[in-house]
Amino acid sequence: MKNAAGTAETEVFMKLDIREKKVLYVYGCPDYYNTVTRLKWLVSLTVDQEAKHWLLALARKMETEGSEDWHSCFYHHLRMEMGGYFRAKRFMKAVESSTNREEDMYEEAV
């Protein structure tokens, strides 16, 4: 794809699952190199082999698919997205706790 100046422009798409987004929400920062370094430290401190495997995969994904150029925007977008996710989760929990259970009782009685 070419931009208005006629130079090649690359589009960056990094697919992350919710587990990876949660890790980056907690351990990520606006600085690309610090985020990758933190992920590597997290891998070295993790005892569970399965968790270590997917954390290492996330660290490698950030190194290969990530870029210092767009990481700051990526980080702020992730924080905004995950903030909305946690607000929605709290809202759903509040709705579930305040829901009237008469419907459940009716189904049991029938």
PDB file of C-alpha atoms in Angstrom:
ATOM      1  CA  MET A   1       0.000   0.000   0.000  1.00  0.00           C
ATOM      2  CA  LYS A   2       1.275   3.488  -0.799  1.00  0.00           C
ATOM      3  CA  ASN A   3       0.571   6.617   1.210  1.00  0.00           C
ATOM      4  CA  ALA A   4       0.044  10.171  -0.091  1.00  0.00           C
ATOM      5  CA  ALA A   5       3.818  10.734  -0.392  1.00  0.00           C
ATOM      6  CA  GLY A   6       4.124   7.668  -2.635  1.00  0.00           C
ATOM      7  CA  THR A   7       6.223   5.659  -0.188  1.00  0.00           C
ATOM      8  CA  ALA A   8       5.399   2.138   0.875  1.00  0.00           C
ATOM      9  CA  GLU A   9       3.263   1.898   3.963  1.00  0.00           C
ATOM     10  CA  THR A  10       2.961  -1.272   6.019  1.00  0.00           C
ATOM     11  CA  GLU A  11      -0.112  -2.155   7.976  1.00  0.00           C
ATOM     12  CA  VAL A  12       0.480  -3.797  11.310  1.00  0.00           C
ATOM     13  CA  PHE A  13      -1.970  -6.326  12.668  1.00  0.00           C
ATOM     14  CA  MET A  14      -1.143  -8.213  15.826  1.00  0.00           C
ATOM     15  CA  LYS A  15      -3.826 -10.592  17.028  1.00  0.00           C
ATOM     16  CA  LEU A  16      -3.912 -11.060  20.781  1.00  0.00           C
ATOM     17  CA  ASP A  17      -6.221 -13.215  22.846  1.00  0.00           C
ATOM     18  CA  ILE A  18      -7.742 -11.923  26.087  1.00  0.00           C
ATOM     19  CA  ARG A  19      -5.095 -13.673  28.187  1.00  0.00           C
ATOM     20  CA  GLU A  20      -2.287 -11.916  26.308  1.00  0.00           C
ATOM     21  CA  LYS A  21      -4.089  -8.585  26.548  1.00  0.00           C
ATOM     22  CA  LYS A  22      -4.442  -8.999  30.314  1.00  0.00           C
ATOM     23  CA  VAL A  23      -0.699  -9.692  30.670  1.00  0.00           C
ATOM     24  CA  LEU A  24       0.178  -6.664  28.554  1.00  0.00           C
ATOM     25  CA  TYR A  25      -2.319  -4.554  30.517  1.00  0.00           C
ATOM     26  CA  VAL A  26      -0.543  -5.445  33.764  1.00  0.00           C
ATOM     27  CA  TYR A  27       3.109  -5.626  32.688  1.00  0.00           C
ATOM     28  CA  GLY A  28       3.247  -3.429  29.601  1.00  0.00           C
ATOM     29  CA  CYS A  29       4.311   0.192  29.445  1.00  0.00           C
ATOM     30  CA  PRO A  30       4.551   2.847  26.705  1.00  0.00           C
ATOM     31  CA  ASP A  31       8.230   1.991  26.127  1.00  0.00           C
ATOM     32  CA  TYR A  32       8.620  -0.913  23.683  1.00  0.00           C
ATOM     33  CA  TYR A  33      11.953  -2.219  24.959  1.00  0.00           C
ATOM     34  CA  ASN A  34      10.851  -2.094  28.603  1.00  0.00           C
ATOM     35  CA  THR A  35       7.687  -4.040  27.752  1.00  0.00           C
ATOM     36  CA  VAL A  36       9.619  -6.771  25.928  1.00  0.00           C
ATOM     37  CA  THR A  37      12.185  -6.913  28.745  1.00  0.00           C
ATOM     38  CA  ARG A  38       9.443  -7.202  31.375  1.00  0.00           C
ATOM     39  CA  LEU A  39       7.853 -10.052  29.439  1.00  0.00           C
ATOM     40  CA  LYS A  40      11.185 -11.874  29.296  1.00  0.00           C
ATOM     41  CA  TRP A  41      11.676 -11.391  33.032  1.00  0.00           C
ATOM     42  CA  LEU A  42       8.155 -12.681  33.588  1.00  0.00           C
ATOM     43  CA  VAL A  43       8.983 -15.777  31.540  1.00  0.00           C
ATOM     44  CA  SER A  44      12.107 -16.411  33.603  1.00  0.00           C
ATOM     45  CA  LEU A  45      10.174 -16.037  36.882  1.00  0.00           C
ATOM     46  CA  THR A  46       7.254 -18.259  35.881  1.00  0.00           C
ATOM     47  CA  VAL A  47       7.336 -21.782  37.296  1.00  0.00           C
ATOM     48  CA  ASP A  48       4.382 -23.368  35.468  1.00  0.00           C
ATOM     49  CA  GLN A  49       5.678 -24.782  32.170  1.00  0.00           C
ATOM     50  CA  GLU A  50       2.456 -24.185  30.238  1.00  0.00           C
ATOM     51  CA  ALA A  51       2.265 -20.548  31.369  1.00  0.00           C
ATOM     52  CA  LYS A  52       5.981 -20.140  30.645  1.00  0.00           C
ATOM     53  CA  HIS A  53       5.443 -21.461  27.114  1.00  0.00           C
ATOM     54  CA  TRP A  54       2.654 -19.031  26.174  1.00  0.00           C
ATOM     55  CA  LEU A  55       4.366 -16.088  27.914  1.00  0.00           C
ATOM     56  CA  LEU A  56       7.476 -16.805  25.872  1.00  0.00           C
ATOM     57  CA  ALA A  57       5.310 -16.957  22.749  1.00  0.00           C
ATOM     58  CA  LEU A  58       3.869 -13.537  23.682  1.00  0.00           C
ATOM     59  CA  ALA A  59       7.354 -12.091  24.241  1.00  0.00           C
ATOM     60  CA  ARG A  60       8.461 -13.435  20.843  1.00  0.00           C
ATOM     61  CA  LYS A  61       5.296 -12.097  19.202  1.00  0.00           C
ATOM     62  CA  MET A  62       6.003  -8.647  20.639  1.00  0.00           C
ATOM     63  CA  GLU A  63       9.592  -8.834  19.347  1.00  0.00           C
ATOM     64  CA  THR A  64       8.759 -10.085  15.854  1.00  0.00           C
ATOM     65  CA  GLU A  65       5.412  -8.407  15.157  1.00  0.00           C
ATOM     66  CA  GLY A  66       5.866  -5.387  17.407  1.00  0.00           C
ATOM     67  CA  SER A  67       7.624  -2.185  16.527  1.00  0.00           C
ATOM     68  CA  GLU A  68       9.007   0.696  18.524  1.00  0.00           C
ATOM     69  CA  ASP A  69       7.386   3.098  16.056  1.00  0.00           C
ATOM     70  CA  TRP A  70       3.785   2.223  16.870  1.00  0.00           C
ATOM     71  CA  HIS A  71       4.104   0.619  20.308  1.00  0.00           C
ATOM     72  CA  SER A  72       3.103   3.730  22.262  1.00  0.00           C
ATOM     73  CA  CYS A  73      -0.179   4.032  20.321  1.00  0.00           C
ATOM     74  CA  PHE A  74      -0.713   0.281  20.644  1.00  0.00           C
ATOM     75  CA  TYR A  75      -0.176   0.464  24.405  1.00  0.00           C
ATOM     76  CA  HIS A  76      -2.601   3.345  24.933  1.00  0.00           C
ATOM     77  CA  HIS A  77      -5.229   1.664  22.733  1.00  0.00           C
ATOM     78  CA  LEU A  78      -4.808  -1.570  24.705  1.00  0.00           C
ATOM     79  CA  ARG A  79      -5.217   0.282  28.021  1.00  0.00           C
ATOM     80  CA  MET A  80      -8.386   1.938  26.741  1.00  0.00           C
ATOM     81  CA  GLU A  81      -9.780  -1.342  25.376  1.00  0.00           C
ATOM     82  CA  MET A  82      -9.029  -3.302  28.543  1.00  0.00           C
ATOM     83  CA  GLY A  83     -10.421  -0.514  30.728  1.00  0.00           C
ATOM     84  CA  GLY A  84     -13.711  -0.899  28.843  1.00  0.00           C
ATOM     85  CA  TYR A  85     -13.493  -4.685  29.204  1.00  0.00           C
ATOM     86  CA  PHE A  86     -13.073  -4.478  32.993  1.00  0.00           C
ATOM     87  CA  ARG A  87     -15.879  -1.892  33.307  1.00  0.00           C
ATOM     88  CA  ALA A  88     -18.215  -4.160  31.329  1.00  0.00           C
ATOM     89  CA  LYS A  89     -17.208  -7.125  33.458  1.00  0.00           C
ATOM     90  CA  ARG A  90     -17.975  -5.181  36.672  1.00  0.00           C
ATOM     91  CA  PHE A  91     -21.300  -4.056  35.194  1.00  0.00           C
ATOM     92  CA  MET A  92     -22.267  -7.636  34.292  1.00  0.00           C
ATOM     93  CA  LYS A  93     -21.353  -8.808  37.785  1.00  0.00           C
ATOM     94  CA  ALA A  94     -23.526  -6.057  39.290  1.00  0.00           C
ATOM     95  CA  VAL A  95     -26.433  -6.996  37.008  1.00  0.00           C
ATOM     96  CA  GLU A  96     -26.101 -10.674  37.873  1.00  0.00           C
ATOM     97  CA  SER A  97     -26.047  -9.967  41.598  1.00  0.00           C
ATOM     98  CA  SER A  98     -29.130  -7.728  41.417  1.00  0.00           C
ATOM     99  CA  THR A  99     -31.167  -9.967  39.092  1.00  0.00           C
ATOM    100  CA  ASN A 100     -34.406 -11.261  40.545  1.00  0.00           C
ATOM    101  CA  ARG A 101     -34.254 -15.042  40.865  1.00  0.00           C
ATOM    102  CA  GLU A 102     -38.028 -15.601  40.427  1.00  0.00           C
ATOM    103  CA  GLU A 103     -37.489 -16.920  36.894  1.00  0.00           C
ATOM    104  CA  ASP A 104     -35.178 -19.645  38.204  1.00  0.00           C
ATOM    105  CA  MET A 105     -37.710 -20.642  40.851  1.00  0.00           C
ATOM    106  CA  TYR A 106     -40.469 -20.839  38.216  1.00  0.00           C
ATOM    107  CA  GLU A 107     -38.420 -23.223  36.043  1.00  0.00           C
ATOM    108  CA  GLU A 108     -37.715 -25.467  39.053  1.00  0.00           C
ATOM    109  CA  ALA A 109     -41.406 -25.590  39.976  1.00  0.00           C
ATOM    110  CA  VAL A 110     -42.502 -26.622  36.459  1.00  0.00           C
TER     111      VAL A 110
END
